[in-house]
Amino acid sequence: MSSHYEAPIRKPLILGDKSYHDISNDIARPVETPPDKDWWIAFSIAMAAFLWGLGCMAYTLGTGIGVWGLNKTVGWAWDITNFVWWVGIGHAGTLISAVLLLFRQKWRMGINRSAEAMTIFSVIQAGLFPIIHMGRPWLAYWMFPIPNQFGSLWVNFNSPLLWDVFAISTYLTVSLVFWWTGLLPDFAMIRDRAVDPFRKKIYSLISFGWSGRAKDWQRFEEVSLVLAGLATPLVLSVHTIVSFDFATSVIPGWHTTIFPPYFVAGAIFSGFAMVQTLLIIMRKVSRLESYITIQHIEMMNIVIMITGSIVGCAYITELFIAWYSGVEYEQYAFLNRATGPYWWAYFLMMSCNVVSPQIMWVKKIRTNIIWSFVISIVVNVGMWFERFVIIVTSLHRDYLPSSWTMFSPTFIDIGIFIGTIGFFFVLFLLYARSFPVVAQAEIKSILKSSGEKYKKIRDKK
Amino acid sequence: MVLNPDVNVRGRGVMEKCSLCIQMTQKTILDAKKDGRRVRDGEFQTACSNACSDGAIVFGDINDKESKISESNKNDRAYRLLESIGTKPNVLYQVKIRNSKKV
């Protein structure tokens, strides 16, 4: 990529009359200026939600899982729904950072930093649930294969629940390393502009001595490619392992081989929707519309449309196979989903996930900010209900009618979920004011090829 | 339950989730080990098999080819709950013998 040429037909990825210095100023501004009233209002709400959730988790820890709505046979409900929802959301960030890097999609540069931040924060939320849903969370370390004297107590390698432990921890670790590596030149920029000695010290520490020499950049590019190579299989494998929590069981509606691709597509679907929600707000609030352009929004909408269609196909496949298999348990599982006591959740799932992404075929809609925002919320709600439907409807009525039961959440279930949303936004809001939210070093590398000012000069010739 | 000191095994009177009297089974195995012999058929007992005087509940080592429980297993009357799923539970039931002309 030595020349700065880009075909005129490609839309500019950096709008306006930006120079390198403009980029530095724009991206550093939210970090260097104190937050405004809107930020404080949002932060207070998020903090309140987080503290409420923390209280609910503490209550659960002290009193026991009985404070949740779980009972036989519904042993998993909001806890695992939330776990899968949060993990799924995380997948978009890794796809944008890693997969789009390997595919040389330059449009990823405006969004990858925030998308990857979203991934880290959502995986943190996801990781809370396997721990708090244990009866004895203080023994959570028993999940790790550490030689011991308890007889010895060994983990069950046959169990997908254990594979989850490894998959999620690997995912969190690799994502963190990838994110932090990309942040080094950007932290260095803040460090170099910093006047306040405390700020300078902190940013010097976290930029790991980045010097900006050509050698640093060369290593940076190499490491990014290696990490992208490591992270790409994770996009597919992590949610596959999560789907195995269900697919390796014997429950009708769960025991199906379509789950791995279905879950991965669903994860990317909901992840991109969450990225949209966050970025549409952030680009307005932090005045980054020149870097996160309508083109970026449109590309993400197209991904949402494609993955939403895959998910829709999966739904139809499940229904078809349930009928075609002739297995009455499987057939009843789906009949119950559509017509049983949780039909409303199924209906929400179908309308939010199958119908709403299809309207993105219309260009006017997928390039419209308001519509994009609305659909992103709708998709996230729909995907939460998808996990709820899969888990609760299959558990509450399985093989033996004498065991059939109903589930309803307690205010602790709901409180913990709201708490994780609060925690997520606390983290994201803090990130937005202390980290450069756009990969400004990477964006600078495409300014002369894809920046509007330079394209205008070049194309006029 | 074997390894968890916090959960006490009730003396009598309260039925929790059936552990197939793992503590009694473990004691039987350890007693036999101390005596340097194999566990005899009929030595394995659970609280319910002990309590039932009619012999309706039989507990034993299904890997022992000569045990009573192995025979019951091979019998045509034997079935397990939701057998077709293939989870092979450790609890066998026997079909009631009915006086009927149908085969």
Coordinates of C-alpha atoms in Angstrom, one line a residue:
Chain A
M1 CA 0.0 0.0 0.0
S2 CA 2.6 2.6 -1.0
S3 CA 0.6 4.8 -3.2
H4 CA -2.3 6.9 -2.0
Y5 CA -4.5 6.1 -4.9
E6 CA -8.1 5.0 -4.3
A7 CA -10.7 4.7 -7.1
P8 CA -13.0 7.7 -7.3
I9 CA -16.1 5.5 -7.2
R10 CA -15.3 4.6 -3.5
K11 CA -17.0 6.9 -1.0
P12 CA -14.6 8.8 1.2
L13 CA -14.1 7.2 4.6
I14 CA -13.1 10.5 6.3
L15 CA -15.4 13.4 5.5
G16 CA -14.7 17.1 5.5
D17 CA -11.5 19.0 5.2
K18 CA -9.4 17.0 7.6
S19 CA -5.6 17.1 8.0
Y20 CA -3.5 14.8 10.2
H21 CA -3.5 17.5 12.9
D22 CA -7.3 17.8 12.7
I23 CA -7.6 14.1 13.3
S24 CA -5.4 14.3 16.4
N25 CA -7.5 17.2 17.7
D26 CA -10.8 15.6 17.0
I27 CA -10.0 12.3 18.6
A28 CA -8.1 13.8 21.6
R29 CA -10.8 16.3 22.4
P30 CA -13.2 14.0 24.3
V31 CA -10.2 12.8 26.3
E32 CA -8.7 16.2 27.0
T33 CA -11.8 18.1 27.8
P34 CA -14.0 17.5 30.9
P35 CA -17.3 15.7 30.3
D36 CA -20.4 17.8 29.8
K37 CA -23.8 17.6 31.6
D38 CA -25.2 14.9 29.2
W39 CA -22.3 12.6 30.0
W40 CA -22.8 13.0 33.8
I41 CA -26.5 12.3 33.5
A42 CA -25.9 9.2 31.4
F43 CA -23.1 8.1 33.8
S44 CA -25.3 8.6 36.9
I45 CA -28.1 6.6 35.4
A46 CA -25.7 3.8 34.4
M47 CA -24.0 3.9 37.9
A48 CA -27.4 3.7 39.6
A49 CA -28.3 0.7 37.5
F50 CA -25.0 -0.9 38.2
L51 CA -25.2 -0.4 42.0
W52 CA -28.7 -1.8 42.0
G53 CA -27.5 -4.9 40.1
L54 CA -24.6 -5.2 42.4
G55 CA -27.0 -5.2 45.4
C56 CA -29.1 -7.9 43.7
M57 CA -25.9 -10.0 43.1
A58 CA -24.9 -9.6 46.7
Y59 CA -28.3 -10.7 47.8
T60 CA -28.1 -13.7 45.6
L61 CA -24.6 -14.6 46.9
G62 CA -25.8 -14.3 50.5
T63 CA -29.1 -16.0 50.3
G64 CA -28.8 -18.4 47.4
I65 CA -30.2 -19.1 43.9
G66 CA -33.6 -19.5 45.5
V67 CA -34.1 -15.8 45.2
W68 CA -34.2 -16.2 41.4
G69 CA -37.2 -17.6 39.6
L70 CA -35.5 -20.9 38.7
N71 CA -37.0 -24.2 39.7
K72 CA -37.2 -27.7 38.3
T73 CA -37.3 -28.1 35.4
V74 CA -36.3 -24.6 34.4
G75 CA -32.8 -24.7 35.8
W76 CA -31.6 -22.0 33.4
A77 CA -33.5 -18.8 32.5
W78 CA -32.4 -15.2 32.7
D79 CA -29.0 -16.1 33.9
I80 CA -28.0 -18.1 30.8
T81 CA -30.1 -16.0 28.5
N82 CA -28.1 -12.9 29.6
F83 CA -24.8 -14.8 29.4
V84 CA -25.4 -15.8 25.8
W85 CA -26.8 -12.4 24.9
W86 CA -23.7 -10.6 26.2
V87 CA -21.2 -13.1 24.7
G88 CA -23.0 -12.8 21.3
I89 CA -22.8 -9.0 21.4
G90 CA -19.1 -9.2 21.9
H91 CA -18.5 -11.1 18.7
A92 CA -19.0 -8.1 16.4
G93 CA -16.1 -6.2 17.8
T94 CA -13.7 -9.1 17.2
L95 CA -15.1 -9.5 13.7
I96 CA -14.6 -5.9 12.9
S97 CA -11.1 -5.8 14.3
A98 CA -9.8 -9.1 13.1
V99 CA -11.8 -10.5 10.2
L100 CA -12.1 -7.1 8.5
L101 CA -8.4 -6.5 8.9
L102 CA -7.6 -9.8 7.2
F103 CA -10.1 -8.8 4.5
R104 CA -8.4 -5.4 4.1
Q105 CA -11.6 -3.5 4.6
K106 CA -10.4 0.0 5.4
W107 CA -13.8 1.1 6.6
R108 CA -13.2 -0.8 9.8
M109 CA -10.8 1.8 11.0
G110 CA -13.4 4.4 12.1
I111 CA -15.3 1.8 14.2
N112 CA -12.9 -0.9 15.3
R113 CA -11.7 0.8 18.5
S114 CA -15.1 1.3 19.9
A115 CA -16.4 -2.0 18.7
E116 CA -13.5 -3.8 20.3
A117 CA -14.2 -1.8 23.5
M118 CA -17.8 -3.0 23.4
T119 CA -16.5 -6.5 23.0
I120 CA -14.3 -6.3 26.1
F121 CA -17.0 -4.7 28.2
S122 CA -19.7 -7.2 27.1
V123 CA -17.5 -10.2 27.7
I124 CA -17.0 -8.9 31.2
Q125 CA -20.8 -8.8 31.7
A126 CA -21.1 -12.3 30.2
G127 CA -18.4 -13.6 32.5
L128 CA -20.3 -12.5 35.6
F129 CA -23.2 -15.0 35.0
P130 CA -21.4 -18.3 35.1
I131 CA -20.0 -17.2 38.4
I132 CA -23.1 -15.8 40.1
H133 CA -25.3 -18.6 38.9
M134 CA -23.3 -21.1 40.8
G135 CA -24.7 -22.3 44.1
R136 CA -21.3 -21.7 45.8
P137 CA -19.5 -19.0 43.8
W138 CA -16.7 -18.9 46.3
L139 CA -15.7 -22.3 44.8
A140 CA -15.6 -21.0 41.3
Y141 CA -11.9 -21.8 41.2
W142 CA -12.9 -25.5 41.1
M143 CA -13.7 -25.0 37.4
F144 CA -10.0 -24.8 36.7
P145 CA -7.9 -28.0 36.3
I146 CA -5.6 -27.3 39.2
P147 CA -4.0 -30.3 40.9
N148 CA -5.4 -30.6 44.4
Q149 CA -5.8 -32.7 47.5
F150 CA -9.6 -32.9 47.5
G151 CA -9.5 -36.6 46.6
S152 CA -8.4 -35.2 43.9
L153 CA -11.2 -33.2 42.5
W154 CA -11.0 -32.9 38.7
V155 CA -13.0 -31.0 36.2
N156 CA -15.2 -32.8 33.7
F157 CA -13.6 -32.4 30.3
N158 CA -16.6 -34.0 28.7
S159 CA -18.7 -31.0 29.6
P160 CA -19.3 -28.0 27.2
L161 CA -19.8 -25.9 30.4
L162 CA -16.1 -26.4 31.0
W163 CA -15.2 -25.8 27.4
D164 CA -17.0 -22.5 27.9
V165 CA -14.6 -21.6 30.7
F166 CA -11.7 -22.0 28.4
A167 CA -13.4 -20.4 25.4
I168 CA -14.5 -17.3 27.2
S169 CA -11.3 -16.8 29.0
T170 CA -9.3 -17.2 25.8
Y171 CA -11.7 -14.8 24.1
L172 CA -11.3 -12.2 26.8
T173 CA -7.5 -12.5 26.9
V174 CA -7.0 -12.3 23.1
S175 CA -9.5 -9.5 22.7
L176 CA -7.8 -7.5 25.4
V177 CA -4.3 -8.0 23.9
F178 CA -5.5 -7.1 20.5
W179 CA -7.3 -4.0 21.7
W180 CA -4.4 -2.8 23.9
T181 CA -1.9 -3.3 21.1
G182 CA -3.9 -1.2 18.8
L183 CA -4.2 1.5 21.5
L184 CA -0.5 1.9 22.0
P185 CA 0.1 4.6 19.3
D186 CA -3.1 6.3 20.3
F187 CA -2.2 6.5 24.0
A188 CA 1.2 7.8 22.9
M189 CA -0.5 10.6 21.0
I190 CA -2.4 11.6 24.2
R191 CA 0.9 11.3 26.1
D192 CA 2.7 13.5 23.7
R193 CA 0.0 16.2 23.8
A194 CA -0.4 16.0 27.6
V195 CA 0.6 19.1 29.6
D196 CA -0.6 18.0 33.0
P197 CA 2.2 15.8 34.6
F198 CA -0.1 13.3 36.1
R199 CA -1.9 12.7 32.8
K200 CA 1.4 12.5 31.1
K201 CA 2.6 9.9 33.5
I202 CA -0.5 7.7 33.2
Y203 CA -0.5 7.8 29.4
S204 CA 3.2 7.1 29.3
L205 CA 2.7 4.0 31.4
I206 CA -0.1 2.6 29.4
S207 CA 1.5 3.4 26.0
F208 CA 4.3 1.0 26.9
G209 CA 7.0 3.4 25.6
W210 CA 5.7 3.8 22.1
S211 CA 8.2 5.9 20.2
G212 CA 6.7 6.1 16.8
R213 CA 9.9 4.9 15.1
A214 CA 9.4 3.1 11.8
K215 CA 10.5 -0.1 13.6
D216 CA 7.6 0.3 16.0
W217 CA 5.2 0.7 13.2
Q218 CA 6.5 -2.3 11.4
R219 CA 6.1 -4.5 14.4
F220 CA 2.7 -3.0 15.0
E221 CA 1.5 -4.1 11.6
E222 CA 3.0 -7.6 12.0
V223 CA 1.5 -8.1 15.5
S224 CA -1.9 -6.8 14.3
L225 CA -1.9 -9.4 11.6
V226 CA -0.9 -12.2 13.9
L227 CA -3.5 -11.3 16.5
A228 CA -6.1 -10.9 13.8
G229 CA -5.2 -14.4 12.7
L230 CA -5.6 -15.7 16.3
A231 CA -8.8 -13.8 16.9
T232 CA -10.6 -14.7 13.6
P233 CA -11.1 -18.4 14.5
L234 CA -12.3 -17.2 17.9
V235 CA -15.2 -15.4 16.3
L236 CA -16.4 -18.8 15.0
S237 CA -15.3 -21.0 17.8
V238 CA -16.4 -19.2 20.9
H239 CA -20.1 -18.9 20.1
T240 CA -19.9 -22.5 18.7
I241 CA -18.8 -23.7 22.1
V242 CA -21.5 -21.6 23.7
S243 CA -24.1 -23.2 21.4
F244 CA -22.7 -26.6 22.5
D245 CA -24.1 -25.9 26.0
F246 CA -27.4 -26.6 24.4
A247 CA -26.6 -28.7 21.4
T248 CA -24.9 -31.4 23.3
S249 CA -27.9 -32.0 25.5
V250 CA -30.9 -34.3 24.7
I251 CA -33.6 -31.7 25.1
P252 CA -36.0 -31.3 22.1
G253 CA -35.4 -27.9 20.5
W254 CA -31.8 -27.9 21.8
H255 CA -30.3 -31.1 20.5
T256 CA -29.8 -30.0 16.9
T257 CA -26.7 -29.6 14.7
I258 CA -27.8 -26.3 13.3
F259 CA -26.9 -24.5 16.5
P260 CA -23.2 -23.7 15.9
P261 CA -23.7 -21.7 12.6
Y262 CA -27.1 -20.4 13.9
F263 CA -25.6 -19.1 17.1
V264 CA -22.5 -17.6 15.4
A265 CA -24.7 -15.8 12.8
G266 CA -27.0 -14.6 15.6
A267 CA -24.0 -13.4 17.6
I268 CA -22.7 -11.3 14.8
F269 CA -26.2 -10.1 14.1
S270 CA -26.8 -8.8 17.7
G271 CA -23.2 -7.6 18.0
F272 CA -23.4 -5.4 15.0
A273 CA -26.8 -4.1 16.2
M274 CA -25.2 -3.1 19.6
V275 CA -22.2 -1.4 17.8
Q276 CA -24.8 0.6 15.8
T277 CA -26.6 1.6 18.9
L278 CA -23.4 2.8 20.6
L279 CA -21.8 4.4 17.6
I280 CA -24.9 6.3 16.4
I281 CA -25.0 8.0 19.8
M282 CA -21.3 8.4 20.2
R283 CA -20.6 9.9 16.8
K284 CA -23.2 12.6 17.5
V285 CA -22.1 13.3 21.1
S286 CA -18.4 13.3 20.5
R287 CA -18.7 15.0 17.2
L288 CA -17.1 12.2 15.2
E289 CA -19.5 12.2 12.2
S290 CA -16.5 12.8 9.9
Y291 CA -14.9 9.5 10.9
I292 CA -18.0 7.4 11.6
T293 CA -19.8 8.2 8.4
I294 CA -23.1 7.2 6.9
Q295 CA -21.1 4.8 4.7
H296 CA -19.9 3.1 7.9
I297 CA -23.5 2.9 9.2
E298 CA -24.7 1.5 5.9
M299 CA -22.0 -1.2 5.8
M300 CA -22.9 -2.3 9.3
N301 CA -26.5 -2.3 8.4
I302 CA -25.7 -4.6 5.4
V303 CA -24.0 -7.0 7.8
I304 CA -27.0 -6.9 10.1
M305 CA -29.2 -7.6 7.1
I306 CA -27.2 -10.6 6.0
T307 CA -26.7 -12.2 9.4
G308 CA -30.4 -11.5 10.2
S309 CA -31.3 -13.4 7.0
I310 CA -29.1 -16.3 8.0
V311 CA -30.8 -16.4 11.4
G312 CA -34.2 -16.2 9.7
C313 CA -33.2 -19.2 7.5
A314 CA -32.1 -21.1 10.6
Y315 CA -35.5 -20.5 12.2
I316 CA -37.3 -21.9 9.1
T317 CA -34.9 -24.8 8.9
E318 CA -35.6 -25.7 12.6
L319 CA -39.3 -25.7 11.9
F320 CA -39.0 -27.7 8.7
I321 CA -36.7 -30.3 10.3
A322 CA -39.1 -30.6 13.3
W323 CA -41.9 -31.5 10.9
Y324 CA -39.8 -33.6 8.5
S325 CA -38.1 -35.6 11.3
G326 CA -41.4 -37.0 12.5
V327 CA -40.1 -36.8 16.1
E328 CA -43.1 -35.9 18.1
Y329 CA -41.1 -34.4 20.9
E330 CA -39.3 -32.0 18.5
Q331 CA -42.6 -31.2 16.8
Y332 CA -44.2 -30.4 20.1
A333 CA -41.2 -28.2 21.2
F334 CA -41.9 -25.9 18.2
L335 CA -45.6 -26.1 18.5
N336 CA -45.3 -25.0 22.1
R337 CA -43.0 -22.2 21.2
A338 CA -45.4 -20.7 18.7
T339 CA -48.7 -21.5 20.5
G340 CA -47.9 -22.3 24.1
P341 CA -47.8 -20.0 27.1
Y342 CA -44.7 -18.2 25.9
W343 CA -46.1 -17.5 22.4
W344 CA -45.7 -13.8 22.9
A345 CA -41.9 -14.2 23.4
Y346 CA -41.7 -16.3 20.2
F347 CA -43.7 -13.7 18.3
L348 CA -41.4 -10.9 19.5
M349 CA -38.4 -12.9 18.5
M350 CA -39.7 -13.6 15.0
S351 CA -40.9 -10.1 14.3
C352 CA -37.8 -8.4 15.7
N353 CA -35.2 -10.8 14.1
V354 CA -36.8 -11.9 10.9
V355 CA -38.9 -9.1 9.7
S356 CA -37.0 -6.0 10.8
P357 CA -33.6 -6.6 9.2
Q358 CA -35.4 -7.3 5.9
I359 CA -36.4 -3.6 5.6
M360 CA -32.7 -2.8 5.2
W361 CA -33.0 -3.9 1.6
V362 CA -34.3 -0.4 1.0
K363 CA -31.3 1.9 0.6
K364 CA -33.2 4.9 2.0
I365 CA -33.7 3.1 5.2
R366 CA -30.3 1.7 5.6
T367 CA -28.7 5.1 5.1
N368 CA -31.0 6.8 7.5
I369 CA -29.7 7.3 11.0
I370 CA -33.0 7.2 12.9
W371 CA -34.1 4.0 11.2
S372 CA -30.7 2.4 11.8
F373 CA -30.9 3.3 15.5
V374 CA -34.4 2.0 15.9
I375 CA -33.7 -1.3 14.1
S376 CA -30.5 -1.8 16.2
I377 CA -32.5 -1.6 19.4
V378 CA -35.2 -3.8 17.9
V379 CA -32.6 -6.4 16.9
N380 CA -31.0 -6.5 20.3
V381 CA -34.4 -6.9 22.0
G382 CA -35.3 -9.6 19.5
M383 CA -32.0 -11.5 20.1
W384 CA -32.5 -11.4 23.9
F385 CA -35.9 -13.0 23.3
E386 CA -34.5 -15.6 21.0
R387 CA -32.2 -16.8 23.7
F388 CA -35.0 -16.7 26.3
V389 CA -37.3 -18.7 23.9
I390 CA -34.7 -21.3 23.2
I391 CA -33.8 -21.8 26.9
V392 CA -37.1 -21.4 28.7
T393 CA -39.6 -22.9 26.3
S394 CA -37.5 -26.0 25.8
L395 CA -36.9 -26.5 29.5
H396 CA -40.4 -25.8 30.8
R397 CA -42.0 -28.5 28.7
D398 CA -39.8 -31.3 27.6
Y399 CA -40.4 -35.1 27.5
L400 CA -42.6 -35.8 30.5
P401 CA -45.8 -33.8 30.8
S402 CA -45.9 -34.5 34.5
S403 CA -42.8 -32.3 34.9
W404 CA -44.2 -29.4 32.9
T405 CA -44.0 -26.1 34.8
M406 CA -43.9 -22.4 34.3
F407 CA -41.2 -19.9 34.8
S408 CA -41.4 -16.2 35.8
P409 CA -38.5 -14.0 36.8
T410 CA -38.1 -12.5 40.2
F411 CA -37.1 -8.9 40.6
I412 CA -33.6 -10.1 41.4
D413 CA -33.3 -11.8 38.0
I414 CA -34.4 -8.5 36.4
G415 CA -32.2 -6.4 38.7
I416 CA -29.1 -8.3 37.9
F417 CA -29.7 -7.9 34.2
I418 CA -30.3 -4.2 34.5
G419 CA -27.1 -4.1 36.6
T420 CA -25.1 -5.6 33.8
I421 CA -26.5 -3.1 31.4
G422 CA -25.5 -0.4 33.9
F423 CA -22.1 -1.8 34.4
F424 CA -21.6 -2.0 30.6
F425 CA -22.5 1.7 30.2
V426 CA -20.4 2.8 33.1
L427 CA -17.4 1.1 31.5
F428 CA -18.2 2.5 28.0
L429 CA -18.8 6.0 29.3
L430 CA -15.5 6.0 31.2
Y431 CA -13.8 4.6 28.1
A432 CA -15.3 7.3 25.9
R433 CA -13.6 10.0 27.9
S434 CA -10.3 8.4 28.7
F435 CA -9.4 6.4 25.6
P436 CA -9.2 7.6 22.0
V437 CA -12.5 6.2 20.7
V438 CA -11.4 6.0 17.1
A439 CA -8.2 4.3 15.9
Q440 CA -6.7 7.6 15.0
A441 CA -3.3 6.2 14.0
E442 CA -4.9 3.8 11.6
I443 CA -7.3 6.4 10.3
K444 CA -4.3 8.7 9.5
S445 CA -2.9 6.0 7.4
I446 CA -5.9 6.1 5.0
L447 CA -6.4 9.9 5.1
K448 CA -4.6 10.6 1.9
S449 CA -6.2 7.7 0.0
S450 CA -9.7 7.8 1.4
G451 CA -10.1 11.3 2.9
E452 CA -12.6 13.5 1.2
K453 CA -10.3 16.5 0.8
Y454 CA -7.6 14.4 -0.9
K455 CA -10.0 12.5 -3.1
K456 CA -11.5 15.7 -4.3
I457 CA -8.0 17.0 -5.3
R458 CA -7.1 13.8 -7.0
D459 CA -10.3 13.2 -8.8
K460 CA -10.5 16.8 -10.1
K461 CA -7.3 16.2 -12.1
Chain B
M1 CA -22.4 -35.7 48.5
V2 CA -19.5 -37.9 49.3
L3 CA -17.0 -35.1 49.0
N4 CA -19.1 -32.3 50.4
P5 CA -18.7 -32.0 54.2
D6 CA -21.3 -29.2 54.3
V7 CA -24.2 -31.4 53.3
N8 CA -25.2 -33.8 56.1
V9 CA -26.8 -37.1 55.3
R10 CA -30.0 -37.2 57.2
G11 CA -30.4 -40.0 59.8
R12 CA -33.8 -41.0 58.7
G13 CA -37.1 -39.6 57.7
V14 CA -36.2 -37.1 55.0
M15 CA -35.9 -37.9 51.3
E16 CA -33.8 -35.6 49.3
K17 CA -32.6 -36.2 45.8
C18 CA -31.8 -39.8 45.6
S19 CA -28.0 -40.4 45.8
L20 CA -28.5 -44.1 45.5
C21 CA -27.1 -44.3 49.1
I22 CA -23.6 -43.6 47.8
Q23 CA -22.2 -43.5 51.3
M24 CA -23.6 -47.0 52.1
T25 CA -22.2 -48.3 48.8
Q26 CA -18.8 -46.8 49.5
K27 CA -18.8 -48.4 53.0
T28 CA -19.7 -51.8 51.5
I29 CA -16.8 -51.4 49.0
L30 CA -14.3 -50.3 51.7
D31 CA -15.4 -53.1 54.0
A32 CA -14.8 -55.7 51.3
K33 CA -11.5 -54.1 50.5
K34 CA -10.4 -54.3 54.1
D35 CA -11.3 -58.0 54.1
G36 CA -9.5 -58.5 50.9
R37 CA -12.4 -59.9 49.0
R38 CA -14.9 -59.0 46.3
V39 CA -18.3 -57.6 47.1
R40 CA -20.8 -60.4 47.3
D41 CA -24.1 -60.2 45.4
G42 CA -26.8 -59.0 47.8
E43 CA -24.2 -57.2 50.0
F44 CA -24.9 -53.9 48.2
Q45 CA -28.0 -52.4 49.8
T46 CA -29.6 -49.0 49.8
A47 CA -31.9 -47.7 52.4
C48 CA -35.0 -48.4 50.3
S49 CA -33.9 -51.9 49.2
N50 CA -33.3 -52.7 52.9
A51 CA -36.6 -51.3 53.9
C52 CA -38.6 -53.3 51.3
S53 CA -39.4 -56.7 52.8
D54 CA -41.0 -58.0 49.6
G55 CA -37.8 -57.6 47.5
A56 CA -39.5 -55.2 45.1
I57 CA -36.3 -53.0 45.2
V58 CA -33.1 -54.6 44.2
F59 CA -29.8 -52.8 44.3
G60 CA -26.5 -54.3 43.0
D61 CA -23.5 -54.2 40.8
I62 CA -24.7 -54.3 37.2
N63 CA -21.2 -55.1 36.0
D64 CA -21.2 -58.4 38.0
K65 CA -22.6 -60.8 35.4
E66 CA -24.0 -63.2 38.1
S67 CA -25.7 -60.7 40.2
K68 CA -29.5 -60.6 40.6
I69 CA -29.6 -57.1 39.1
S70 CA -27.8 -58.2 36.0
E71 CA -30.4 -60.9 35.5
S72 CA -33.2 -58.4 35.9
N73 CA -31.5 -56.3 33.3
K74 CA -31.4 -59.0 30.7
N75 CA -35.0 -59.9 31.4
D76 CA -37.5 -58.8 28.8
R77 CA -39.5 -57.0 31.4
A78 CA -36.7 -54.5 32.0
Y79 CA -37.1 -50.9 30.9
R80 CA -35.7 -47.5 31.8
L81 CA -37.3 -44.1 31.8
L82 CA -37.1 -42.4 28.3
E83 CA -35.0 -45.3 27.1
S84 CA -35.0 -44.1 23.5
I85 CA -33.0 -41.0 24.3
G86 CA -30.1 -43.2 25.3
T87 CA -29.1 -41.6 28.6
K88 CA -29.0 -45.1 30.2
P89 CA -30.1 -44.2 33.7
N90 CA -29.1 -46.4 36.6
V91 CA -32.6 -47.1 37.6
L92 CA -34.4 -50.1 36.0
Y93 CA -38.1 -50.8 36.1
Q94 CA -39.9 -54.0 35.3
V95 CA -43.1 -54.1 33.3
K96 CA -46.0 -55.3 35.3
I97 CA -47.1 -58.9 34.5
R98 CA -50.6 -58.7 33.3
N99 CA -52.9 -61.6 32.6
S100 CA -53.8 -60.9 29.0
K101 CA -54.4 -62.8 25.8
K102 CA -52.4 -60.3 23.8
V103 CA -48.7 -61.2 23.4

